[in-house]
Short mmCIF file of C-alpha atoms and ligand atoms in Angstrom, two decimals:
data_model
loop_
_atom_site.label_atom_id
_atom_site.label_comp_id
_atom_site.label_asym_id
_atom_site.label_seq_id
_atom_site.Cartn_x
_atom_site.Cartn_y
_atom_site.Cartn_z
CA MET A 1 -4.26 -38.57 -4.23
CA THR A 2 -4.80 -36.56 -7.40
CA VAL A 3 -7.22 -33.64 -7.36
CA PRO A 4 -10.25 -34.29 -9.62
CA GLU A 5 -10.16 -32.07 -12.71
CA THR A 6 -13.38 -30.27 -11.81
CA HIS A 7 -11.75 -29.13 -8.55
CA GLN A 8 -8.69 -27.74 -10.30
CA ARG A 9 -10.61 -24.88 -11.87
CA MET A 10 -10.63 -21.60 -9.97
CA ARG A 11 -13.18 -21.71 -7.23
CA VAL A 12 -14.55 -18.23 -7.81
CA ASP A 13 -17.44 -17.61 -5.43
CA SER A 14 -17.94 -21.37 -5.14
CA ASP A 15 -20.11 -22.82 -2.38
CA GLY A 16 -17.31 -25.16 -1.32
CA PRO A 17 -14.27 -24.34 0.80
CA LEU A 18 -11.50 -22.01 -0.42
CA GLY A 19 -13.65 -20.22 -3.00
CA LEU A 20 -11.89 -17.17 -4.45
CA ASN A 21 -13.10 -13.61 -4.45
CA ARG A 22 -13.62 -12.41 -8.03
CA ALA A 23 -11.49 -9.35 -7.30
CA VAL A 24 -8.34 -11.49 -6.94
CA ALA A 25 -9.08 -14.64 -8.99
CA GLY A 26 -6.62 -14.91 -11.87
CA ALA A 27 -4.48 -11.97 -10.71
CA PRO A 28 -0.93 -12.82 -11.85
CA VAL A 29 2.11 -12.82 -9.57
CA SER A 30 3.86 -9.42 -9.70
CA ALA A 31 5.90 -9.42 -12.95
CA THR A 32 9.16 -8.32 -11.35
CA LEU A 33 9.01 -10.84 -8.53
CA ARG A 34 8.14 -13.59 -11.05
CA MET A 35 11.25 -12.78 -13.10
CA ASN A 36 13.48 -12.69 -10.05
CA GLU A 37 12.27 -16.14 -9.05
CA ALA A 38 12.80 -17.48 -12.61
CA VAL A 39 16.39 -16.22 -12.54
CA ALA A 40 17.00 -17.82 -9.14
CA ALA A 41 15.69 -21.15 -10.48
CA ARG A 42 17.96 -20.97 -13.56
CA ARG A 43 20.99 -20.17 -11.46
CA ALA A 44 20.19 -22.97 -9.03
CA ALA A 45 20.15 -25.29 -12.06
CA GLY A 46 23.60 -24.00 -13.02
CA GLN A 47 22.42 -22.02 -16.07
CA ARG A 48 24.30 -18.84 -16.86
CA THR A 49 21.95 -15.86 -16.51
CA ILE A 50 22.65 -12.17 -17.08
CA HIS A 51 20.24 -10.55 -14.66
CA LEU A 52 18.83 -7.37 -16.16
CA GLY A 53 15.37 -8.36 -14.97
CA PHE A 54 15.08 -7.05 -11.42
CA GLY A 55 15.66 -3.60 -9.98
CA GLU A 56 16.98 -3.87 -6.45
CA ALA A 57 19.38 -1.37 -4.94
CA PRO A 58 22.16 -3.61 -3.63
CA PHE A 59 24.59 -1.50 -1.57
CA PRO A 60 25.65 -2.62 1.93
CA LEU A 61 23.66 -0.91 4.64
CA PRO A 62 25.49 2.09 6.14
CA MET A 63 26.91 1.41 9.61
CA PRO A 64 24.75 3.93 11.55
CA LEU A 65 21.62 2.17 10.28
CA ARG A 66 22.92 -1.25 11.28
CA GLU A 67 23.80 0.04 14.72
CA GLU A 68 20.46 1.75 15.25
CA LEU A 69 18.58 -1.37 14.14
CA ALA A 70 20.61 -3.46 16.59
CA ARG A 71 19.86 -0.98 19.38
CA ALA A 72 16.15 -1.04 18.49
CA ALA A 73 15.91 -4.84 18.40
CA THR A 74 14.18 -4.88 21.78
CA ARG A 75 11.45 -2.51 20.55
CA THR A 76 8.83 -5.24 20.38
CA GLU A 77 5.84 -2.98 20.91
CA TYR A 78 3.48 -2.04 18.07
CA ALA A 79 4.15 1.41 16.71
CA PRO A 80 1.31 3.89 16.15
CA VAL A 81 -0.59 2.96 12.96
CA LEU A 82 0.66 5.97 10.99
CA GLY A 83 4.24 5.64 12.22
CA LEU A 84 6.55 6.73 15.03
CA PRO A 85 6.12 10.49 15.58
CA GLY A 86 9.91 11.00 15.36
CA LEU A 87 10.05 9.25 11.98
CA ARG A 88 7.11 11.17 10.56
CA ALA A 89 8.78 14.42 11.66
CA ALA A 90 12.12 13.32 10.19
CA ILE A 91 10.50 12.52 6.82
CA ALA A 92 8.68 15.87 6.72
CA ALA A 93 11.95 17.70 7.49
CA TYR A 94 13.82 15.57 4.93
CA LEU A 95 11.36 16.42 2.15
CA ALA A 96 11.55 20.11 3.04
CA ARG A 97 15.35 20.11 3.09
CA THR A 98 16.13 17.91 0.10
CA ARG A 99 13.16 18.67 -2.18
CA GLY A 100 11.87 22.04 -1.08
CA LEU A 101 8.46 20.54 -0.27
CA THR A 102 6.14 21.77 2.45
CA ALA A 103 5.33 18.68 4.46
CA SER A 104 3.83 18.32 7.91
CA PRO A 105 4.52 15.43 10.33
CA THR A 106 0.76 15.10 10.87
CA THR A 107 0.11 14.35 7.20
CA VAL A 108 3.05 11.98 6.69
CA ILE A 109 1.98 8.32 6.66
CA VAL A 110 4.49 5.51 7.25
CA GLY A 111 3.83 1.93 6.20
CA PRO A 112 5.50 -1.38 5.30
CA GLY A 113 6.86 -0.24 1.93
CA SER A 114 5.59 2.49 -0.36
CA LYS A 115 3.80 -0.23 -2.35
CA ALA A 116 1.45 -0.91 0.56
CA VAL A 117 1.00 2.80 1.22
CA LEU A 118 0.19 3.40 -2.47
CA TYR A 119 -2.44 0.70 -2.35
CA ALA A 120 -4.00 2.16 0.81
CA LEU A 121 -4.16 5.53 -0.93
CA MET A 122 -5.71 4.08 -4.08
CA ARG A 123 -8.24 2.28 -1.92
CA SER A 124 -9.07 5.46 -0.01
CA LEU A 125 -9.20 8.03 -2.83
CA ALA A 126 -12.25 8.55 -5.01
CA GLY A 127 -12.38 8.20 -8.77
CA ASP A 128 -10.73 6.29 -11.59
CA VAL A 129 -7.05 6.44 -12.51
CA LEU A 130 -5.15 8.06 -15.35
CA LEU A 131 -2.00 6.05 -15.88
CA PRO A 132 0.84 6.94 -18.25
CA THR A 133 2.03 4.12 -20.52
CA PRO A 134 4.52 2.64 -19.80
CA SER A 135 4.46 2.66 -16.03
CA TRP A 136 5.51 0.53 -13.08
CA VAL A 137 4.01 -2.97 -13.02
CA SER A 138 1.97 -2.59 -9.83
CA TYR A 139 -0.07 0.59 -10.37
CA ALA A 140 -2.70 -0.90 -12.68
CA PRO A 141 -3.21 -4.12 -10.66
CA GLN A 142 -3.44 -2.07 -7.46
CA ALA A 143 -5.97 0.32 -8.99
CA ARG A 144 -8.09 -2.61 -10.20
CA LEU A 145 -7.90 -4.31 -6.82
CA ALA A 146 -9.10 -1.00 -5.36
CA GLY A 147 -12.12 -1.18 -7.69
CA LYS A 148 -10.97 1.52 -10.08
CA ARG A 149 -10.97 1.72 -13.84
CA VAL A 150 -7.60 2.49 -15.38
CA TYR A 151 -7.31 4.84 -18.35
CA PRO A 152 -3.98 4.91 -20.17
CA VAL A 153 -2.16 8.11 -21.07
CA ALA A 154 -0.13 7.61 -24.24
CA THR A 155 3.53 8.61 -24.48
CA ASP A 156 5.82 8.70 -27.50
CA PRO A 157 9.00 6.59 -27.56
CA ALA A 158 10.55 9.05 -30.02
CA ASP A 159 10.15 11.71 -27.33
CA GLY A 160 11.65 9.58 -24.52
CA HIS A 161 8.11 8.70 -23.26
CA ARG A 162 7.67 12.28 -22.05
CA LEU A 163 4.36 13.01 -20.35
CA THR A 164 2.68 16.14 -21.66
CA HIS A 165 -0.38 18.04 -20.53
CA GLU A 166 -1.80 17.71 -24.06
CA THR A 167 -1.80 13.91 -23.92
CA LEU A 168 -3.13 14.05 -20.38
CA ASP A 169 -5.96 16.23 -21.54
CA ALA A 170 -6.78 13.86 -24.41
CA ALA A 171 -6.75 10.89 -22.01
CA LEU A 172 -9.01 12.68 -19.55
CA ARG A 173 -11.58 13.51 -22.25
CA ALA A 174 -11.47 9.98 -23.67
CA ALA A 175 -11.94 8.49 -20.20
CA ARG A 176 -14.93 10.71 -19.51
CA GLU A 177 -16.45 9.87 -22.89
CA ALA A 178 -16.03 6.19 -22.05
CA GLY A 179 -18.07 6.76 -18.88
CA GLY A 180 -15.14 6.93 -16.48
CA ASP A 181 -14.62 9.32 -13.59
CA PRO A 182 -10.85 9.93 -13.65
CA ARG A 183 -9.80 11.89 -10.58
CA LEU A 184 -6.39 10.48 -9.88
CA LEU A 185 -3.20 10.76 -11.94
CA VAL A 186 -0.29 8.48 -11.05
CA VAL A 187 3.15 9.77 -12.05
CA ASN A 188 6.61 8.44 -11.33
CA THR A 189 9.74 10.54 -11.65
CA PRO A 190 12.42 9.20 -12.07
CA SER A 191 10.55 6.49 -13.92
CA ASN A 192 10.54 2.77 -13.67
CA PRO A 193 10.70 1.49 -16.48
CA THR A 194 12.19 4.26 -18.64
CA GLY A 195 14.68 5.99 -16.33
CA GLY A 196 13.19 9.27 -17.59
CA MET A 197 12.58 12.26 -15.34
CA PHE A 198 10.29 15.25 -15.58
CA ALA A 199 11.92 18.38 -16.90
CA ALA A 200 11.05 21.22 -14.50
CA ALA A 201 8.78 22.87 -17.08
CA ASP A 202 6.88 19.62 -17.67
CA ALA A 203 6.44 19.00 -13.93
CA GLU A 204 4.97 22.49 -13.66
CA GLN A 205 2.64 22.11 -16.65
CA ILE A 206 1.40 18.71 -15.52
CA ALA A 207 0.79 20.06 -12.01
CA LEU A 208 -1.08 23.11 -13.25
CA TRP A 209 -3.14 21.00 -15.64
CA ALA A 210 -4.12 18.67 -12.77
CA ARG A 211 -5.04 21.63 -10.58
CA GLY A 212 -7.21 23.06 -13.37
CA GLU A 213 -9.05 19.75 -13.72
CA GLY A 214 -9.34 19.05 -9.99
CA VAL A 215 -7.29 15.86 -10.42
CA THR A 216 -5.22 14.54 -7.50
CA ILE A 217 -1.62 13.63 -8.37
CA LEU A 218 -0.13 10.55 -6.79
CA SER A 219 3.56 11.28 -7.32
CA ASP A 220 5.69 8.19 -6.75
CA GLU A 221 9.15 9.61 -6.06
CA VAL A 222 10.78 6.48 -4.67
CA TYR A 223 13.77 7.06 -7.01
CA ALA A 224 14.04 10.84 -6.40
CA GLU A 225 17.45 10.57 -4.73
CA LEU A 226 18.84 8.57 -7.65
CA ALA A 227 18.90 11.33 -10.27
CA HIS A 228 21.96 10.89 -12.46
CA GLY A 229 22.99 14.49 -12.22
CA TRP A 230 22.19 15.97 -15.61
CA ARG A 231 18.58 16.67 -14.72
CA ALA A 232 17.36 17.77 -11.28
CA HIS A 233 14.49 15.98 -9.61
CA VAL A 234 11.43 18.24 -9.60
CA SER A 235 8.26 17.16 -7.84
CA PRO A 236 4.89 18.30 -9.19
CA ALA A 237 4.10 19.00 -5.51
CA ARG A 238 6.24 22.13 -5.86
CA PHE A 239 3.57 23.62 -8.14
CA TYR A 240 0.41 21.95 -6.83
CA PRO A 241 1.07 21.32 -3.14
CA GLU A 242 -2.59 21.15 -2.16
CA GLY A 243 -3.40 18.36 -4.63
CA THR A 244 -0.24 16.23 -4.80
CA ILE A 245 0.64 13.23 -2.64
CA VAL A 246 4.33 12.28 -2.67
CA THR A 247 5.44 8.72 -1.91
CA GLY A 248 8.89 7.30 -1.26
CA GLY A 249 10.80 4.99 1.03
CA MET A 250 13.95 3.18 2.07
CA SER A 251 14.11 0.71 -0.82
CA LYS A 252 16.00 2.59 -3.49
CA ALA A 253 18.05 5.45 -2.02
CA PHE A 254 19.03 3.50 1.11
CA SER A 255 19.30 0.07 -0.58
CA ALA A 256 16.94 -1.41 2.03
CA GLY A 257 14.02 -2.88 0.06
CA GLY A 258 13.66 -5.80 2.44
CA TRP A 259 13.19 -3.46 5.37
CA ARG A 260 9.77 -2.65 3.92
CA LEU A 261 9.60 0.96 4.95
CA GLY A 262 7.74 3.49 2.84
CA TYR A 263 5.86 6.72 3.30
CA ALA A 264 3.39 9.12 1.78
CA ALA A 265 3.46 12.85 2.36
CA LEU A 266 -0.05 14.22 1.92
CA PRO A 267 -0.66 17.93 1.40
CA ALA A 268 0.04 19.84 4.58
CA THR A 269 -3.50 21.20 4.63
CA ALA A 270 -6.60 20.69 6.76
CA ALA A 271 -8.23 19.06 3.73
CA SER A 272 -5.87 16.08 4.11
CA GLU A 273 -7.30 15.18 7.52
CA GLU A 274 -10.07 12.93 6.23
CA LEU A 275 -7.73 11.09 3.89
CA VAL A 276 -5.21 10.55 6.68
CA ALA A 277 -8.05 9.18 8.83
CA ALA A 278 -9.21 6.86 6.02
CA VAL A 279 -5.72 5.46 5.46
CA ARG A 280 -5.29 5.07 9.20
CA SER A 281 -8.44 2.96 9.43
CA LEU A 282 -7.41 0.82 6.47
CA ALA A 283 -3.83 0.39 7.71
CA GLY A 284 -5.06 -0.36 11.21
CA GLU A 285 -7.18 -3.21 9.87
CA ILE A 286 -4.45 -4.64 7.62
CA TRP A 287 -0.86 -4.08 8.73
CA SER A 288 -1.26 -2.32 12.13
CA SER A 289 2.12 -0.59 11.77
CA ALA A 290 5.46 -0.93 10.03
CA ALA A 291 7.96 -2.87 12.16
CA THR A 292 8.99 -0.72 15.13
CA PRO A 293 12.78 -1.41 15.06
CA ILE A 294 12.85 -0.64 11.32
CA GLN A 295 11.04 2.63 11.92
CA GLN A 296 13.51 3.54 14.63
CA ALA A 297 16.45 2.92 12.28
CA ALA A 298 14.67 4.71 9.42
CA THR A 299 14.53 7.79 11.63
CA VAL A 300 18.33 7.89 11.46
CA ALA A 301 18.24 7.51 7.67
CA PHE A 302 15.84 10.41 7.16
CA ALA A 303 17.68 12.60 9.66
CA PHE A 304 20.11 12.51 6.74
CA ASP A 305 23.37 13.44 8.37
CA ASP A 306 26.61 13.68 6.39
CA THR A 307 27.19 9.90 6.47
CA MET A 308 23.73 9.20 5.06
CA GLU A 309 24.01 11.94 2.49
CA ARG A 310 27.38 10.63 1.31
CA PHE A 311 26.06 7.06 1.08
CA VAL A 312 23.06 8.13 -1.01
CA LEU A 313 25.15 10.36 -3.26
CA ARG A 314 27.73 7.66 -3.87
CA SER A 315 25.03 5.08 -4.62
CA ALA A 316 23.37 7.49 -7.04
CA ARG A 317 26.66 8.08 -8.86
CA ILE A 318 27.25 4.37 -9.33
CA HIS A 319 23.72 3.84 -10.66
CA ALA A 320 24.26 6.79 -13.00
CA HIS A 321 27.63 5.49 -14.19
CA ALA A 322 26.30 1.97 -14.85
CA ALA A 323 23.18 3.17 -16.65
CA ALA A 324 25.18 5.62 -18.79
CA ARG A 325 27.68 2.91 -19.65
CA LEU A 326 25.03 0.44 -20.78
CA HIS A 327 23.28 3.23 -22.66
CA VAL A 328 26.44 4.06 -24.61
CA ALA A 329 26.93 0.35 -25.41
CA LEU A 330 23.35 0.00 -26.65
CA VAL A 331 23.56 3.10 -28.83
CA GLU A 332 26.89 1.90 -30.25
CA ALA A 333 25.21 -1.41 -31.07
CA GLY A 334 22.59 0.55 -33.02
CA VAL A 335 19.75 0.25 -30.49
CA ARG A 336 17.36 3.15 -29.91
CA CYS A 337 17.10 3.89 -26.22
CA PRO A 338 16.14 7.09 -24.36
CA GLN A 339 19.03 8.46 -22.30
CA PRO A 340 18.28 7.54 -18.67
CA ALA A 341 18.14 10.46 -16.24
CA GLY A 342 17.54 8.64 -12.97
CA ALA A 343 17.04 5.29 -11.19
CA PHE A 344 18.75 2.18 -12.62
CA TYR A 345 16.70 1.36 -15.69
CA LEU A 346 16.93 1.56 -19.47
CA TYR A 347 14.10 1.07 -21.93
CA PRO A 348 15.44 0.16 -25.37
CA ASP A 349 13.30 -0.41 -28.45
CA PHE A 350 13.97 -3.39 -30.70
CA ALA A 351 11.30 -2.46 -33.26
CA PRO A 352 13.87 -1.96 -36.07
CA TRP A 353 14.45 -5.76 -35.98
CA ARG A 354 10.75 -6.63 -36.08
CA ASP A 355 10.95 -8.52 -39.41
CA GLN A 356 14.03 -10.55 -38.47
CA LEU A 357 12.56 -11.35 -35.05
CA ALA A 358 9.25 -12.40 -36.59
CA LYS A 359 11.13 -15.07 -38.57
CA ARG A 360 12.18 -16.51 -35.20
CA GLY A 361 8.57 -16.45 -34.01
CA VAL A 362 9.10 -13.32 -31.90
CA THR A 363 6.34 -10.76 -32.43
CA THR A 364 5.66 -9.46 -28.90
CA SER A 365 7.77 -8.07 -26.09
CA ALA A 366 6.90 -11.09 -23.94
CA GLU A 367 8.21 -13.40 -26.68
CA LEU A 368 11.29 -11.23 -27.04
CA ALA A 369 12.00 -11.47 -23.30
CA ASP A 370 11.52 -15.27 -23.45
CA HIS A 371 13.79 -15.51 -26.51
CA LEU A 372 16.51 -13.47 -24.82
CA LEU A 373 16.32 -15.59 -21.70
CA THR A 374 16.31 -19.00 -23.35
CA GLU A 375 18.64 -18.31 -26.32
CA TRP A 376 20.90 -15.56 -24.97
CA ASP A 377 20.77 -16.05 -21.17
CA ILE A 378 19.61 -12.46 -20.68
CA ALA A 379 16.81 -11.78 -18.19
CA THR A 380 14.74 -8.66 -18.90
CA LEU A 381 11.13 -7.58 -18.45
CA PRO A 382 8.82 -7.09 -21.42
CA ALA A 383 7.11 -3.77 -22.17
CA SER A 384 3.74 -5.52 -21.90
CA ASP A 385 4.32 -5.88 -18.14
CA PHE A 386 4.39 -2.07 -18.02
CA GLY A 387 1.06 -1.66 -19.77
CA GLU A 388 2.29 -1.40 -23.36
CA ALA A 389 0.59 -3.12 -26.31
CA PRO A 390 1.92 -6.69 -26.73
CA GLU A 391 3.64 -5.91 -30.04
CA ALA A 392 5.69 -2.97 -28.73
CA LEU A 393 9.16 -4.54 -28.88
CA ARG A 394 10.59 -2.71 -25.89
CA LEU A 395 12.23 -4.20 -22.82
CA ARG A 396 13.09 -2.90 -19.41
CA LEU A 397 16.69 -3.46 -18.43
CA ALA A 398 17.73 -3.04 -14.78
CA THR A 399 21.45 -2.59 -14.16
CA SER A 400 21.53 -2.81 -10.37
CA MET A 401 22.02 -6.59 -10.05
CA LEU A 402 25.21 -6.39 -12.12
CA TYR A 403 27.51 -4.45 -9.82
CA ALA A 404 28.90 -7.50 -7.99
CA PRO A 405 29.46 -11.02 -9.35
CA ALA A 406 26.38 -13.17 -8.70
CA SER A 407 28.58 -16.18 -7.98
CA ALA A 408 30.51 -14.46 -5.16
CA THR A 409 29.73 -15.13 -1.50
CA PRO A 410 27.68 -12.45 0.28
CA THR A 411 30.84 -11.32 2.10
CA ASP A 412 32.77 -10.96 -1.16
CA GLN A 413 29.85 -9.18 -2.80
CA GLU A 414 29.74 -6.74 0.10
CA ALA A 415 33.48 -6.08 -0.29
CA VAL A 416 33.06 -5.41 -4.03
CA LEU A 417 30.14 -3.06 -3.43
CA ASN A 418 31.96 -1.20 -0.65
CA ARG A 419 34.93 -0.71 -2.96
CA LEU A 420 32.62 0.73 -5.61
CA LEU A 421 31.13 3.12 -3.05
CA GLU A 422 34.62 4.35 -2.17
CA GLN A 423 35.48 4.88 -5.84
CA ALA A 424 32.22 6.71 -6.50
CA ASP A 425 33.69 10.02 -5.32
CA ASP A 426 35.86 10.02 -8.45
CA LEU A 427 32.85 9.78 -10.76
CA PRO A 428 31.56 12.92 -12.43
CA ALA A 429 28.55 14.52 -10.74
CA ASP A 430 26.65 15.07 -13.98
CA GLY A 431 26.21 11.40 -14.86
CA ALA A 432 28.55 11.60 -17.84
CA SER A 433 30.65 8.44 -18.15
CA GLY A 434 33.89 10.50 -17.89
CA THR A 435 37.32 8.96 -17.69
CA THR A 436 36.86 7.00 -14.47
CA GLN A 437 35.77 3.48 -15.28
CA LEU A 438 34.54 1.33 -12.43
CA ALA A 439 35.26 -2.39 -12.70
CA LEU A 440 31.84 -3.77 -13.59
CA PRO A 441 32.53 -7.04 -15.42
CA ALA A 442 28.96 -8.34 -15.21
CA LEU A 443 27.67 -5.11 -16.76
CA ASP A 444 30.25 -5.35 -19.54
CA GLU A 445 29.22 -8.95 -20.16
CA ALA A 446 25.57 -7.84 -20.40
CA ALA A 447 26.48 -5.08 -22.87
CA ALA A 448 28.51 -7.48 -25.02
CA GLN A 449 25.77 -10.12 -25.02
CA LEU A 450 23.10 -7.58 -26.00
CA ALA A 451 25.37 -6.32 -28.80
CA ALA A 452 25.92 -9.91 -29.98
CA PHE A 453 22.15 -10.49 -30.00
CA VAL A 454 21.61 -7.37 -32.10
CA ALA A 455 24.45 -8.28 -34.49
CA ALA A 456 22.88 -11.71 -35.01
CA GLN A 457 19.62 -10.22 -36.33
N1 PLP B 1 7.34 2.43 -7.01
C1 PLP B 1 8.18 2.05 -7.99
C2 PLP B 1 8.18 2.81 -9.26
C3 PLP B 1 9.03 0.95 -7.81
O1 PLP B 1 9.85 0.59 -8.79
C4 PLP B 1 8.97 0.24 -6.58
C5 PLP B 1 9.82 -0.94 -6.34
O2 PLP B 1 10.19 -1.65 -7.19
C6 PLP B 1 8.09 0.68 -5.61
C7 PLP B 1 7.28 1.77 -5.84
C8 PLP B 1 7.91 -0.07 -4.31
O3 PLP B 1 8.80 0.31 -3.39
P1 PLP B 1 8.69 -0.17 -1.86
O4 PLP B 1 9.82 -1.11 -1.67
O5 PLP B 1 8.81 1.11 -1.09
O6 PLP B 1 7.37 -0.82 -1.65
#
């Protein structure tokens, strides 16, 4: 039976069954997940696809984590809403040891992925949001779902999309003039999509600016461990501990995105108590707790013994090597692209080919991403998914799906990735490409195909 046309329209607030809440009606599927599904469909149809469209850390889980998860399989009880006490303590100690942050177990919140924890925080904190452009695909939708207005903070591609306190100040004034009440600044270092990181002086200036304005910083540091080595990770919490919330998780450094384990470290002050209580109520009504066995295994990860440290360091070196290698290839092909400092992303700008691309009907980043996928078999994400104006001809490239051949069996992929981890010790610690060249054929294919695309313009 076909559905009558009148019933196919969105049933926003309708009297009938299944009417949609206005807050969610029309909300698109998360851009990154949409691209990953499109790539899977192409591959299932036998179409060649160079997957630069999805950022997932792929390395095989370290043995101690597998063993601990197996041991914890019988832990079928709910965990406390804010997380197992041992895990919260381990995360606080980990942040103190690896990042020099003052964290307290009582103000660490654990949840099913940092994405969920970020949303709970946005929902619980007062005020509108200042959001640098470009920034990760989910911040703006989350803020809107939390009932907030989002005010962009401009960055300059010529300056590697650096965030400055001057532009922050301008954005704050503009937001207030527009009737907004911006009280929350979301930052992300290392950055998805640009791979940029705060220089220490910028982290300090941004933090001090926020303190002066009474703005809370939500500092998403989920890629902190994946600095490439030529720039140290510096959290704004170092300079503004009483007003900065740091988030992170298992997805990137420990290659365990599907474990859905994230955290937030709130300021270790009495003033955090009410916020912790608010998030606890929200979490208790929505997810109850992150999965208990996963939390138990995560406690081993954040205890961060030598095995864990070596695994994270090796992973970081491979990400650095791959990103630097693609960066060199892009620059050699004549593409402008900020040098990545962390994570596994690059953010090239194809604006110099605007006229040639326009002749092919490509005038926006979304059209450019479609063109690259359909004509060149290259999956990317358009800048517009990261909050940029449609006509900004930038793309986000993720290297992390190109370390092992997509066509290999999971067992063979694991063997390839384990071999890379073993070779990572020979890579330079400063992210320079050096003389050691890992065998990364899929990455080389991506570089060659991007160069061929540019040469054809
Ligand atoms: N923040 C950024 C910038 C990300 O890129 C991602 C994942 O893609 C997340 C947060 C979400 O991480 P999690 O898996 O902890 O929810």
